[in-house]
Every structure is written in structure tokens, then in C-alpha cells.
Tab-separated table of C-alpha atoms in Angstrom:
chain	number	residue	atom	x	y	z
A	1	TYR	CA	27.114	132.465	73.182
A	2	THR	CA	28.129	134.819	76.072
A	3	GLU	CA	25.944	137.599	77.332
A	4	VAL	CA	28.185	140.647	77.888
A	5	ASN	CA	25.535	142.986	79.206
A	6	SER	CA	21.675	143.128	78.929
A	7	ARG	CA	21.798	143.977	75.166
A	8	THR	CA	25.039	142.494	73.716
A	9	LEU	CA	25.490	138.848	72.903
A	10	VAL	CA	28.782	137.475	71.675
A	11	TYR	CA	28.618	134.283	69.670
A	12	GLU	CA	31.830	132.278	70.497
A	13	ASP	CA	30.965	129.123	68.378
A	14	GLY	CA	29.846	130.614	65.177
A	15	GLY	CA	26.213	130.807	66.155
A	16	ALA	CA	23.720	132.872	64.416
A	17	ALA	CA	20.868	135.303	65.105
A	18	TYR	CA	17.764	135.929	62.925
A	19	GLY	CA	15.535	138.915	63.013
A	20	ALA	CA	14.401	142.166	61.425
A	21	ASP	CA	15.329	145.773	61.607
A	22	ALA	CA	13.514	149.008	60.556
A	23	ILE	CA	14.619	152.669	60.471
A	24	ILE	CA	12.090	155.495	61.035
A	25	GLY	CA	13.408	159.197	60.884
A	26	LEU	CA	12.640	162.789	60.890
A	27	GLU	CA	14.852	165.534	59.498
A	28	TYR	CA	14.501	169.373	59.609
A	29	LYS	CA	16.511	171.586	57.392
A	30	PHE	CA	16.988	175.301	58.523
A	31	THR	CA	16.444	177.802	55.732
A	32	ALA	CA	18.684	180.578	57.212
A	33	ILE	CA	21.741	178.380	57.853
A	34	PRO	CA	23.221	175.354	56.001
A	35	VAL	CA	22.361	172.866	58.776
A	36	ALA	CA	19.984	170.080	59.193
A	37	VAL	CA	19.052	167.995	62.376
A	38	SER	CA	17.649	164.594	62.344
A	39	LEU	CA	16.220	162.027	64.792
A	40	ASP	CA	16.179	158.318	63.807
A	41	LEU	CA	14.670	155.328	65.637
A	42	LYS	CA	15.671	151.774	64.719
A	43	PRO	CA	13.443	149.169	66.168
A	44	PHE	CA	14.634	145.586	65.904
A	45	PHE	CA	14.081	141.993	67.062
A	46	GLN	CA	16.015	138.790	66.802
A	47	PHE	CA	15.914	135.159	67.695
A	48	ASN	CA	19.192	133.234	68.420
A	49	GLN	CA	20.120	129.513	68.122
A	50	ALA	CA	20.100	129.284	71.936
A	51	GLY	CA	16.332	129.931	71.983
A	52	GLY	CA	16.704	133.604	73.185
A	53	PHE	CA	14.691	136.593	71.990
A	54	ASN	CA	16.072	140.111	72.053
A	55	ALA	CA	14.033	143.386	71.018
A	56	ALA	CA	14.833	146.975	71.521
A	57	VAL	CA	14.800	150.481	69.846
A	58	ASP	CA	18.116	152.166	69.117
A	59	LYS	CA	17.890	156.035	68.931
A	60	SER	CA	20.126	158.590	67.365
A	61	ILE	CA	20.294	162.304	66.801
A	62	GLY	CA	22.213	163.770	63.820
A	63	LEU	CA	23.624	167.209	62.766
A	64	LYS	CA	24.431	167.816	59.129
A	65	LEU	CA	25.958	170.574	57.148
A	66	THR	CA	23.944	171.122	53.876
A	67	PHE	CA	24.841	172.734	50.648
């Protein structure tokens, strides 16, 4: 594999990584307007064939139109 930056690995020889992901989120729907906002966290960890370990938390904020 080739490490592109501190969080991205590119497997050039068909290597694999094994791990687990989870998603945790909150959502709030406004009553006066048809809009909802959300906050999601996605913690994950993985082991790769080269013996490496990677763990982090991805974050996102969402804005949705509701009907």
C-alpha cells in the first residue's frame, strides 16, 4: 500500500483492510419551516495486511428539506 496522507491508504497490490464502523446521529426538525438539521459522527477502526492500524471519527452536518 501507499500512504497518501495521514488518513488515506491506497492499496496497489489488491491488499485488504478489516475493521468496523458505527454511525451516531442527532436530528432536529423545525416546526415552523420545512427544514431539519442533523449532526452525524462515524467512528471507525481498521487493520490492514501490512500490520497497520487506523482509527478516526468522521463528522458531518446535514440540512434537509422536509414535507
